[in-house]
Coordinates of C-alpha atoms in Angstrom, one line a residue:
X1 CA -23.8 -16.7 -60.9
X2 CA -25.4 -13.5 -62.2
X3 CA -22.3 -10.6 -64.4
X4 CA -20.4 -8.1 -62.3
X5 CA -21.9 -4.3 -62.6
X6 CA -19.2 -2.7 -64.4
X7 CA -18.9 -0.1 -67.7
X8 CA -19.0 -2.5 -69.9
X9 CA -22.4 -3.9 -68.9
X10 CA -24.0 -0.5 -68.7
X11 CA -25.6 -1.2 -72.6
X12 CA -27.0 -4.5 -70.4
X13 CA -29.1 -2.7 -68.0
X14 CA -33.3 -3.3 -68.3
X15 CA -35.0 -0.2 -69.6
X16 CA -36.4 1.7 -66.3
X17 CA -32.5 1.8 -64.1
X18 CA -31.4 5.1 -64.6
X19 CA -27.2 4.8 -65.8
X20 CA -24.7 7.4 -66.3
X21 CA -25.7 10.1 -69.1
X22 CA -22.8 11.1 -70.4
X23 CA -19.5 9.3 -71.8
X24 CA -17.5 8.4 -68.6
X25 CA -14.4 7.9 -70.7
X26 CA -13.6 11.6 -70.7
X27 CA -14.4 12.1 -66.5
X28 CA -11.4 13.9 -65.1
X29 CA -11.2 13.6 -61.5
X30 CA -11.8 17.2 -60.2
X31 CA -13.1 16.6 -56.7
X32 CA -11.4 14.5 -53.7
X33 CA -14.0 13.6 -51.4
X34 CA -12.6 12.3 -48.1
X35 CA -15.3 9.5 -46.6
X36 CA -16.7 7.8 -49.1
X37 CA -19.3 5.9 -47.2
X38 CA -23.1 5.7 -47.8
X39 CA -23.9 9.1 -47.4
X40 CA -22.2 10.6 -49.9
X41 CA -22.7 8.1 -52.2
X42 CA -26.7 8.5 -52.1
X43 CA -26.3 12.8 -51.9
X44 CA -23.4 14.4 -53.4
X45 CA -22.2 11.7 -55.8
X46 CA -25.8 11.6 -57.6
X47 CA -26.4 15.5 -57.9
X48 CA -22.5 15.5 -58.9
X49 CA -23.6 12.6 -61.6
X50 CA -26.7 14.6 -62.8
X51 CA -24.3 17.8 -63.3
X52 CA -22.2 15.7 -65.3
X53 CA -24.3 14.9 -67.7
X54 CA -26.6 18.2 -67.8
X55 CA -23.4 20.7 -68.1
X56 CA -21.6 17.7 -70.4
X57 CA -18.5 19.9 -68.1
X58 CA -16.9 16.4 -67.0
X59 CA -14.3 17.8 -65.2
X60 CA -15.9 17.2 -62.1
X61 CA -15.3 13.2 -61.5
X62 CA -15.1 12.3 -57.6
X63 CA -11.8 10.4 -56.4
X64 CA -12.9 8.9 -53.0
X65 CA -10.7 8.4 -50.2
X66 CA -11.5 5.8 -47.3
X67 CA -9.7 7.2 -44.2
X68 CA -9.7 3.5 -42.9
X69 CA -11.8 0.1 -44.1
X70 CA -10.5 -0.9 -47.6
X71 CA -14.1 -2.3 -47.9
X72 CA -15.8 -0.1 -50.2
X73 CA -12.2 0.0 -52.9
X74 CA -12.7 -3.4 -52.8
X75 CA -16.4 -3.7 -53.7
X76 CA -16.2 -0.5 -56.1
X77 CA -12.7 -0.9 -58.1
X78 CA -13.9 -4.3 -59.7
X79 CA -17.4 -2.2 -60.7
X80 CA -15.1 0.5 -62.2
X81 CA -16.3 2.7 -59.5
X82 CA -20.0 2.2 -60.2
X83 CA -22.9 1.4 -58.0
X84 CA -26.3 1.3 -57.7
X85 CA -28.3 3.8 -56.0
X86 CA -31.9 2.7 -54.5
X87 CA -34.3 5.2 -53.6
X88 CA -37.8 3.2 -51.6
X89 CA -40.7 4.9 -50.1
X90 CA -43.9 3.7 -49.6
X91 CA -47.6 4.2 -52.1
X92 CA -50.8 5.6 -50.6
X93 CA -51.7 2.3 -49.2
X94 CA -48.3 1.6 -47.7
X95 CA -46.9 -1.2 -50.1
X96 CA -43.1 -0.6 -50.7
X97 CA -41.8 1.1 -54.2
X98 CA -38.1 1.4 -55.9
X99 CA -36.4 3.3 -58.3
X100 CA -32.8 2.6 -59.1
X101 CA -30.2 4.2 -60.9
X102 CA -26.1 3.4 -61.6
X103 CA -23.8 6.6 -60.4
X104 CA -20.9 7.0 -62.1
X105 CA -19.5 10.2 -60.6
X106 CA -17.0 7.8 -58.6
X107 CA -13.5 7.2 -60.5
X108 CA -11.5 5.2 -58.0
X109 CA -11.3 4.9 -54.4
X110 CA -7.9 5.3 -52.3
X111 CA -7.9 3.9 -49.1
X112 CA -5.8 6.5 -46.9
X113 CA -4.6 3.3 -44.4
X114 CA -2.7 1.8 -46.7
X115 CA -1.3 4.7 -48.7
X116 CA -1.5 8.2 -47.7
X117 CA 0.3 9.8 -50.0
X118 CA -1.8 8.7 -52.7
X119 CA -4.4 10.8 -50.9
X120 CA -1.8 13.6 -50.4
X121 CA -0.7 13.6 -54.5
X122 CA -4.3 13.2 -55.0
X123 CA -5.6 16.3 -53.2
X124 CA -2.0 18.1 -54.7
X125 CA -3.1 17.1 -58.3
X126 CA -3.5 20.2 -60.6
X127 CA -7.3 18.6 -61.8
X128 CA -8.4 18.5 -58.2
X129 CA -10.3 22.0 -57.4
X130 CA -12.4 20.8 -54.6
X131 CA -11.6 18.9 -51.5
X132 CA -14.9 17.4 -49.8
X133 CA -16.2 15.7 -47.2
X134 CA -18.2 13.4 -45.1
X135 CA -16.4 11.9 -42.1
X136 CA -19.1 12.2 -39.6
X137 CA -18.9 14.7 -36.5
X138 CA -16.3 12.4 -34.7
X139 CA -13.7 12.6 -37.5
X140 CA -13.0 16.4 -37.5
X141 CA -10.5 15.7 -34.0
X142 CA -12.5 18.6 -32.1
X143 CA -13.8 19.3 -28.9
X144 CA -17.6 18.8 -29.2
X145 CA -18.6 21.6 -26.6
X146 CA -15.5 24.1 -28.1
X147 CA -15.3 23.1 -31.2
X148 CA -11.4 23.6 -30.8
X149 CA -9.0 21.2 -32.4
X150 CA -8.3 18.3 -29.8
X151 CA -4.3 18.7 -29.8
X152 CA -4.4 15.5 -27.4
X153 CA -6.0 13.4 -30.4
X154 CA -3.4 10.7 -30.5
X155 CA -3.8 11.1 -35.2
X156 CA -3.7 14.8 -34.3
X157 CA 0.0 14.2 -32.3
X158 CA 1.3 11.6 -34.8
X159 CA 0.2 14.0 -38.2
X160 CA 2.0 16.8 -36.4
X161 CA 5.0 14.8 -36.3
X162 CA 4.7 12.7 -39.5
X163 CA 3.6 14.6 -42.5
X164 CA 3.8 12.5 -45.3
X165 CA 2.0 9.7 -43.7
X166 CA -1.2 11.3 -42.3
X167 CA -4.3 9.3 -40.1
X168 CA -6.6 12.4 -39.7
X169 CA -9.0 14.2 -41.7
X170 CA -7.5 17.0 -40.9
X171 CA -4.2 16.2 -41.2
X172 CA -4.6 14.9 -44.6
X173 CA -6.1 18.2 -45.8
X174 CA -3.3 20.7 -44.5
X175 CA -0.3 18.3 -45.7
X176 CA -2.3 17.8 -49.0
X177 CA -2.4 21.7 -49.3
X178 CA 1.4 22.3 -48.0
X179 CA 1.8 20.1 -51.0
X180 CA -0.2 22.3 -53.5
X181 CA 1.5 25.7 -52.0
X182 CA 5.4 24.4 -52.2
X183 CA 4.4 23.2 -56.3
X184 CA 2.7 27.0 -56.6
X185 CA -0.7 25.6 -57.7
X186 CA -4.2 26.8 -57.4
X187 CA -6.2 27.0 -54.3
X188 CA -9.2 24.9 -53.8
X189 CA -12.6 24.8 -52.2
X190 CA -12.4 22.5 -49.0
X191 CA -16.5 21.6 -48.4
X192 CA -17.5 20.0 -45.7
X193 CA -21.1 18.1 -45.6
X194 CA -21.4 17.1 -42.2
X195 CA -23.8 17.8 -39.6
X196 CA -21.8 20.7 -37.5
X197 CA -23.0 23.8 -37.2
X198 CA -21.5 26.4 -39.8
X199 CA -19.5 23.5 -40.9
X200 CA -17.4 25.1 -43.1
X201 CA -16.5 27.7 -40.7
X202 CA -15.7 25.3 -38.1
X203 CA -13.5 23.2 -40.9
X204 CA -11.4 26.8 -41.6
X205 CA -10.9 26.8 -38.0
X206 CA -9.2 23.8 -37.5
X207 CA -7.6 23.9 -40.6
X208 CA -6.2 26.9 -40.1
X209 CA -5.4 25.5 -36.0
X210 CA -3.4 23.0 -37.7
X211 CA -1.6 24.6 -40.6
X212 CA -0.6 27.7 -37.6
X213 CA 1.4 24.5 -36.1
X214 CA 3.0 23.3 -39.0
X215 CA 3.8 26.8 -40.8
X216 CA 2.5 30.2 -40.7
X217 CA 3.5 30.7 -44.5
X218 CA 1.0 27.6 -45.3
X219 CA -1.2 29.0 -42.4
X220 CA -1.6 32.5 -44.2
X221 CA -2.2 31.2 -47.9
X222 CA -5.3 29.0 -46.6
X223 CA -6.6 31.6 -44.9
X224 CA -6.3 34.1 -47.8
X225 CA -7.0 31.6 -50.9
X226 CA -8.5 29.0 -50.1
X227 CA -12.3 28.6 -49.6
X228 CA -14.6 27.0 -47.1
X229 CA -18.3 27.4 -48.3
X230 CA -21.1 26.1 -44.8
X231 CA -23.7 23.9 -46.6
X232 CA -26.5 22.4 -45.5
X233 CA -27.2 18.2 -46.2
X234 CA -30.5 16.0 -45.8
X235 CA -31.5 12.7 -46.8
X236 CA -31.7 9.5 -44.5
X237 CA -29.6 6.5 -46.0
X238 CA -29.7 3.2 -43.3
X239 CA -27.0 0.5 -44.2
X240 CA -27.0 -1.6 -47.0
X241 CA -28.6 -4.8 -46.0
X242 CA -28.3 -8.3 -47.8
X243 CA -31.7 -8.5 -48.5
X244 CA -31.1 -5.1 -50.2
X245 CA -28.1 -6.6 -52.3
X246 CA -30.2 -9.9 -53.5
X247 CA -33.2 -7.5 -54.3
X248 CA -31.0 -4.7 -56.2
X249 CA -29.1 -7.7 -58.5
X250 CA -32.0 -9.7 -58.6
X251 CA -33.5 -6.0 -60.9
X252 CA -30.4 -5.5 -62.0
X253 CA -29.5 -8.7 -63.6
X254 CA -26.2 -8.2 -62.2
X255 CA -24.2 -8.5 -59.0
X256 CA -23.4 -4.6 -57.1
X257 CA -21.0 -5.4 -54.3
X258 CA -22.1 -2.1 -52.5
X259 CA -25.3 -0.5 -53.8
X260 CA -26.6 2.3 -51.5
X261 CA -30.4 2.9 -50.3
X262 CA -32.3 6.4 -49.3
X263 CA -35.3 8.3 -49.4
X264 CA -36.1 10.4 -52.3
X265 CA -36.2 12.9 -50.0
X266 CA -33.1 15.0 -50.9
X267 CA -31.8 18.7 -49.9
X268 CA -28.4 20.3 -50.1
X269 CA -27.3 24.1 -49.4
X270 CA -24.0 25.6 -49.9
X271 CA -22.5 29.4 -50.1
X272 CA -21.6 29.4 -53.3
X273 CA -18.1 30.4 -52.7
X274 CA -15.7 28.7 -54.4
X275 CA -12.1 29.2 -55.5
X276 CA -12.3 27.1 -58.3
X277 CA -15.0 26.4 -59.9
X278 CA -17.9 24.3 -59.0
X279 CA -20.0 21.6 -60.8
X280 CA -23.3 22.5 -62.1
X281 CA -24.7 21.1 -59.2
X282 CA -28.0 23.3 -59.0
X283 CA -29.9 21.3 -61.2
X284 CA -33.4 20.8 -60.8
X285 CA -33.5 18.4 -58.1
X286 CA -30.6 19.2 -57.2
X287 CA -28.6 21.9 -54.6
X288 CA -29.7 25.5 -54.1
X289 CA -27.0 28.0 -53.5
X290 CA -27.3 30.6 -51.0
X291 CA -25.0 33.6 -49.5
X292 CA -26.1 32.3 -46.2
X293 CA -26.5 28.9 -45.2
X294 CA -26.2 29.2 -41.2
X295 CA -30.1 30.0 -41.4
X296 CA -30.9 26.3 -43.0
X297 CA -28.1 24.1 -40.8
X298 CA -30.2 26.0 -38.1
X299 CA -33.2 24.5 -39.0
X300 CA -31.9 21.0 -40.3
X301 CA -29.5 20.5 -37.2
X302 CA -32.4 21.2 -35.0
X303 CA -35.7 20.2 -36.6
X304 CA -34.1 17.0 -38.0
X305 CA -31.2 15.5 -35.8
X306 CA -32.6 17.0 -32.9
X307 CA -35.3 14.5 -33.0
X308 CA -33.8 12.1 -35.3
X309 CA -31.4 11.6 -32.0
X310 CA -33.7 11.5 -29.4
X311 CA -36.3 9.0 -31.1
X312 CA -32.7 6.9 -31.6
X313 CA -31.9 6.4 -27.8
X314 CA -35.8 6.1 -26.7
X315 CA -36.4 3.2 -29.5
X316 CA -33.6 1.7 -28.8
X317 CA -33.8 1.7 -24.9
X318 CA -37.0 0.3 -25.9
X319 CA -35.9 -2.1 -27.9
X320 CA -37.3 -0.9 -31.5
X321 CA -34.4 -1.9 -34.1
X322 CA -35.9 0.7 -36.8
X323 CA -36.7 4.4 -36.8
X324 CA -40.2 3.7 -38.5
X325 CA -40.6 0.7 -35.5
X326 CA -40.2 3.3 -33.2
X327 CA -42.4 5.7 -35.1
X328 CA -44.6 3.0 -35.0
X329 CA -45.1 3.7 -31.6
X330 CA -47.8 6.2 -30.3
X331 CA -46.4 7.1 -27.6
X332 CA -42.8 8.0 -29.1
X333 CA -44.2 9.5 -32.0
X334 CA -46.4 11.2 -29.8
X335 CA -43.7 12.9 -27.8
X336 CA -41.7 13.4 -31.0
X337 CA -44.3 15.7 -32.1
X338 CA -44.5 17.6 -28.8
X339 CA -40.9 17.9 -28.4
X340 CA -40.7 19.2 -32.0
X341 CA -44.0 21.5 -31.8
X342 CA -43.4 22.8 -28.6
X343 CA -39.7 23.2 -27.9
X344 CA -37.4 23.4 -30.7
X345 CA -39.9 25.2 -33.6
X346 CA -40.2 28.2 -31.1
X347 CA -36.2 28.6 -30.6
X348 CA -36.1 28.8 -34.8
X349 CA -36.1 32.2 -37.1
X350 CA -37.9 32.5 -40.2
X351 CA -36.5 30.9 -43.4
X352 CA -37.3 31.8 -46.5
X353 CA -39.6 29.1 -48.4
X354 CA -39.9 27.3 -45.1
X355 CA -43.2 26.7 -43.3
X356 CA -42.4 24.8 -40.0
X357 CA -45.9 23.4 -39.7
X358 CA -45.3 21.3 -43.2
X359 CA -41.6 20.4 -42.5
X360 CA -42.9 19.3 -39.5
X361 CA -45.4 16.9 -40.8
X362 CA -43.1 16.0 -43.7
X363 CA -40.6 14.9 -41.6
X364 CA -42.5 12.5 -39.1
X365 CA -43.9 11.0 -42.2
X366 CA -39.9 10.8 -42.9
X367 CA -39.3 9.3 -40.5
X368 CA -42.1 6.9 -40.2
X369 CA -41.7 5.5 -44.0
X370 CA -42.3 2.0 -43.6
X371 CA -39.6 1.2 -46.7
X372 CA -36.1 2.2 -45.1
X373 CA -35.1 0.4 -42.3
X374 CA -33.0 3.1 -40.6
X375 CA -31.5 1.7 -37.9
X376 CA -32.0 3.1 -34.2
X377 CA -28.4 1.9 -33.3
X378 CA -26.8 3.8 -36.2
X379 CA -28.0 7.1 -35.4
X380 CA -27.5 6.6 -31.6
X381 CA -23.5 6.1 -32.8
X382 CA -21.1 9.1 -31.3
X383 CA -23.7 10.7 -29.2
X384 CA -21.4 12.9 -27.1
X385 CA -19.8 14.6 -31.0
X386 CA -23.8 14.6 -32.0
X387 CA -25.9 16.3 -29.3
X388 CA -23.9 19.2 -28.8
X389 CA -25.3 21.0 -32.1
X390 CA -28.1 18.9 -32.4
X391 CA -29.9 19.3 -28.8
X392 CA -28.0 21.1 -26.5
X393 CA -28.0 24.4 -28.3
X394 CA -31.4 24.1 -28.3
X395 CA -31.8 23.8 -24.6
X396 CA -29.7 26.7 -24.2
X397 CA -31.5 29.0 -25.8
X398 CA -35.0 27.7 -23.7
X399 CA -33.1 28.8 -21.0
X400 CA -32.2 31.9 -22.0
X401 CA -35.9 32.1 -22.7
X402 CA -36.7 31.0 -19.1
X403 CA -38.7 28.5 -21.5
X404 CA -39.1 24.9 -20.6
X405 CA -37.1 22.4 -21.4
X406 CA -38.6 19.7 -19.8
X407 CA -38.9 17.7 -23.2
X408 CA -35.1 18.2 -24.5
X409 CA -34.1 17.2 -20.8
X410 CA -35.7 13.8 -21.9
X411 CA -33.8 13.4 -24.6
X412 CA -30.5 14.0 -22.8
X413 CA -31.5 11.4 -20.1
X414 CA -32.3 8.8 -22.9
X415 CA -28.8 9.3 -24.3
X416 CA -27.7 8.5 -20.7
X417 CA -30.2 5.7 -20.0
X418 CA -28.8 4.0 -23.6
X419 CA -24.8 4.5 -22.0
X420 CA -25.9 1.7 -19.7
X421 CA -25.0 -1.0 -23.2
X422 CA -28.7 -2.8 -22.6
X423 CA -31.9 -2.3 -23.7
X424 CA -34.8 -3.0 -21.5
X425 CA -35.4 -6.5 -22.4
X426 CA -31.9 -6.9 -21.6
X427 CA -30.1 -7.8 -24.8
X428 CA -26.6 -5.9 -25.1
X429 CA -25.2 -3.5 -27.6
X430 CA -22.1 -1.8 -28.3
X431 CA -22.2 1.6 -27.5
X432 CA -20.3 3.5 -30.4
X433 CA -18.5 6.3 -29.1
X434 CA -14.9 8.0 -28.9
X435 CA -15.8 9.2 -25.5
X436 CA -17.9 6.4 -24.4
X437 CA -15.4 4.7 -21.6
X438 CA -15.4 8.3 -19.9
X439 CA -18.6 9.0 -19.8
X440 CA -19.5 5.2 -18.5
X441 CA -17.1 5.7 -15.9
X442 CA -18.4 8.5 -15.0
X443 CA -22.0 7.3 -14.6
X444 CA -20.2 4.2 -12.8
X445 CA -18.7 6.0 -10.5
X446 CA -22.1 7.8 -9.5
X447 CA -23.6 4.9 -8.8
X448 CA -27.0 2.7 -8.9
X449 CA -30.0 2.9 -7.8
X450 CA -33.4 5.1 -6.2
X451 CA -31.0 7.6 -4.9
X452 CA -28.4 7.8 -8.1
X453 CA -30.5 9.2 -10.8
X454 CA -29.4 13.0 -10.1
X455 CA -25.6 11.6 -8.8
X456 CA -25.8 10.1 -12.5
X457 CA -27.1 13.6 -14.2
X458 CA -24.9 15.7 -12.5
X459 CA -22.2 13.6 -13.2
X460 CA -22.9 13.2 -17.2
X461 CA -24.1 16.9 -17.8
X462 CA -21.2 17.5 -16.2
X463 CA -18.9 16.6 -18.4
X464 CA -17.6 19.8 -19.9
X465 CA -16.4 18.7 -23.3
X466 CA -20.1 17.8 -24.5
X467 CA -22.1 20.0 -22.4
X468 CA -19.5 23.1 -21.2
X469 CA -21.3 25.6 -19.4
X470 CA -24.3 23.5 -19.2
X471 CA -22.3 21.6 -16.4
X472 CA -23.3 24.4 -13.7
X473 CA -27.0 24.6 -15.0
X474 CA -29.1 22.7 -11.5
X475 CA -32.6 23.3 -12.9
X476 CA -31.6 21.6 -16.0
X477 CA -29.4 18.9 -14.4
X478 CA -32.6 18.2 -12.1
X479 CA -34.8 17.5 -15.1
X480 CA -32.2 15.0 -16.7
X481 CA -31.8 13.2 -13.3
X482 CA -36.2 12.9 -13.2
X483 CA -36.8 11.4 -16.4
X484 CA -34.0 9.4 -16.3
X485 CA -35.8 8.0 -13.2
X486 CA -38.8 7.7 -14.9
X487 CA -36.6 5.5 -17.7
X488 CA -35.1 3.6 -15.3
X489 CA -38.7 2.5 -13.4
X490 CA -41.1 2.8 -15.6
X491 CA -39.1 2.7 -19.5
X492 CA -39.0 4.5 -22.3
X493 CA -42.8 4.2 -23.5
X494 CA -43.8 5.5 -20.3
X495 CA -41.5 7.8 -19.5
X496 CA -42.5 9.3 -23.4
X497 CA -46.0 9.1 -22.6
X498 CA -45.5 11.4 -19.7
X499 CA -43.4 13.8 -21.2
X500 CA -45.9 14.3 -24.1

């Protein structure tokens, strides 16, 4: 039974695993980062662990917070918050390669289930000067299409009514900060690293929606102190498999409970706009500040998750359990390209340093790296809190255009071919999504069959809180409710193929 990972077995690691360069003995915890789950544990916990150690500023250690699963406190405290970070690609000739490193940014992790106001005290501590997060699109309580705080959000209703005992994301962050204004301490930077567009915008917003309902003092000292910087984030980071575990300890020597894997691939933006002090996080390697970032989470939101979604629901309609499976595929690929090339490059604005030809090709071959097993059913999770900024703005600036959109429309009626919970050899799934029961009702209701398919669109697209005014749009709904016929009779492969 191979050693634990832990800080005193740092000196024990082989030559070649990168480890923590600087003493973690002095880290003072100076961000709370709510959502500690894989993705921030491969982004902003490595670039915060390379500041660390090339400022030698270590008043920048991470507290995470686990808004449910007690999982990763449990894997992480007996590792005194360390893990190991795995970053595989393929060579020239497509063999798989590996190069590992220990983070030690992490100091503990509270789980906010089982003690919210140790999240609260936390994010009211007078070390804590930024407030972060990644809790996916679903777990900011808003309407996708409005982008308005959901008031009906049953952890909306109950943090309202209970403060010192918050479920929400955003509840925890405005009874965290009543608790910093009634003690008269400093504001702080609240940074959110999710995929929404002008994310930190939209976090003020319902922040600020939530504090108005609690108290307009509180309300008015967010809005004039406190600080809510957009940023941009990329790299792709599947689930930890087993065979990732037994392969990580077997190089390790030791056991990690909860190492993380990603492409090397990494990019982070942010408005450098803080209210407190930031880590050195501009490294090189690292993030790139900006005064602008709404031009890159342009770009990302639509040249990556764009497709990044619509490949999901096509592969695994198909089938395909893995992104490069499905990239594997020429006709998918194929249409990828198209849909990328043809419809969402020409809705996009110059960015400086950018050339959308490369990104393009870099991110197919992204996409298509043979080492990372990103799962199709992962990013087909909470499609209706996804496509509204990835796709959908998209298609309606085509048709402002009077441009096609013929290709896009495939992508929504592969999000509503995958609703049906069975992929075309028949094998079930779980489809993961808040709003999945209505929209399958919907789309019940509509019924089966050779005359259904535009019953079905109309009745999916319209559905105002994903698609709002798109609801109205006939030409659109029309082009849904034909290639989700073409799905239906002839698959996804075919239905690709036709739409390259």
């Amino acid at each position: 039974m191979a050693p634990r990972l832990n800080a005193a077995g740092l000196a024990r690691l082989p030559a070649g695993i990168g480890r923590p360069g600087y003493d973690r003995a002095h880290l003072r915890p100076g961000i709370v980062h709510l959502g500690i789950g894989a993705f921030h544990r491969a982004h902003q916990a490595p670039l915060t662990d390379l500041a660390l150690a090339a400022s030698g500023d270590l008043r920048w250690g991470i507290v995470g917070v686990s808004l449910r699963s007690p999982a990763t406190r449990d894997a992480l405290a007996p590792q005194d918050g360390l893990y190991t970070l795995s970053l595989r690609d393929a060579d020239a000739v497509g063999a798989p390669r590996e190069s590992l490193a220990v983070v030690g940014a992490v100091l503990r992790v509270l789980v906010a289930a089982e003690n919210p106001d140790a999240v609260l005290a936390q994010i009211a501590h007078p070390d804590t000067r930024i407030v972060s997060l990644t809790v996916t699109e679903k777990g900011y309580s808003r309407e996708p299409a409005s982008g308005r705080l959901r008031h009906s959000d049953p952890d909306i209703v109950h943090d309202l009514a209970h403060p010192r005992a918050p479920r929400s994301a955003i509840g925890m962050l405005v009874h965290g900060l009543a608790r910093r204004h009634r003690a008269g301490l400093p504001p702080v930077t609240l940074l959110s690293c999710d995929n929404l567009p002008s994310n930190g915008d939209t976090l003020r917003g319902l922040v600020l929606e939530f504090a108005a309902a609690c108290n307009p003092a509180l309300h008015d000292w967010i809005a004039t102190h406190c600080t809510f910087p957009n940023s941009m984030v990329d790299r792709i980071v599947p689930r930890t498999a087993d065979a990732d575990l037994q392969r990580i300890a077997a190089h390790l020597g030791m056991e990690d409970a909860w190492p993380v894997v990603g492409e090397p691939f990494l990019e982070w933006v942010i408005e450098d706009h803080f209210a407190a002090g930031r880590p050195a996080w501009d490294q090189p390697g690292g993030a790139r500040f900006v005064a602008d970032a709404a031009p890159f989470e342009h770009l990302k939101l639509r040249m990556v998750n764009g497709p990044h979604s619509a490949l999901a629901y096509l592969g695994a309609s198909a089938g395909l359990a893995t992104v490069s499976q499905a990239m594997a595929d020429p006709a998918l690929r194929g249409y990828l390209d198209t849909l990328i090339g043809l419809e969402i490059a020409p809705t996009l604005h110059a960015v400086p340093g950018v050339d959308l030809a490369t990104l393009r090709a870099r991110l197919l071959a992204r996409f298509a790296n043979p080492a990372l097993p990103h799962r199709t059913q992962q990013i087909a999770m909470d499609g209706s809190q996804k496509l509204p900024q990835r796709l959908l703005g998209t298609v309606r600036d085509r048709l402002r255009a009077g441009a096609g959109c013929s290709r896009l429309a495939l992508a929504v009626a592969a999000w509503m071919h995958y609703l049906r919970g069975h992929d075309e050899q028949g094998d079930a799934y779980v489809v993961q999504d808040p709003l999945a029961g209505e929209l399958q009702a919907r789309l019940a209701a509509a019924g089966q069959g050779e005359d259904a398919d535009l019953r079905r669109a109309r009745a999916l697209v319209g559905y105002a809180p994903v698609f709002g005014d798109l609801a109205g749009h006939d030409p659109f709904i029309a082009a849904v409710a034909c290639h989700a016929a073409a799905l239906r009779r002839r698959g996804a492969r075919a239905a690709a193929q036709e739409a390259t």
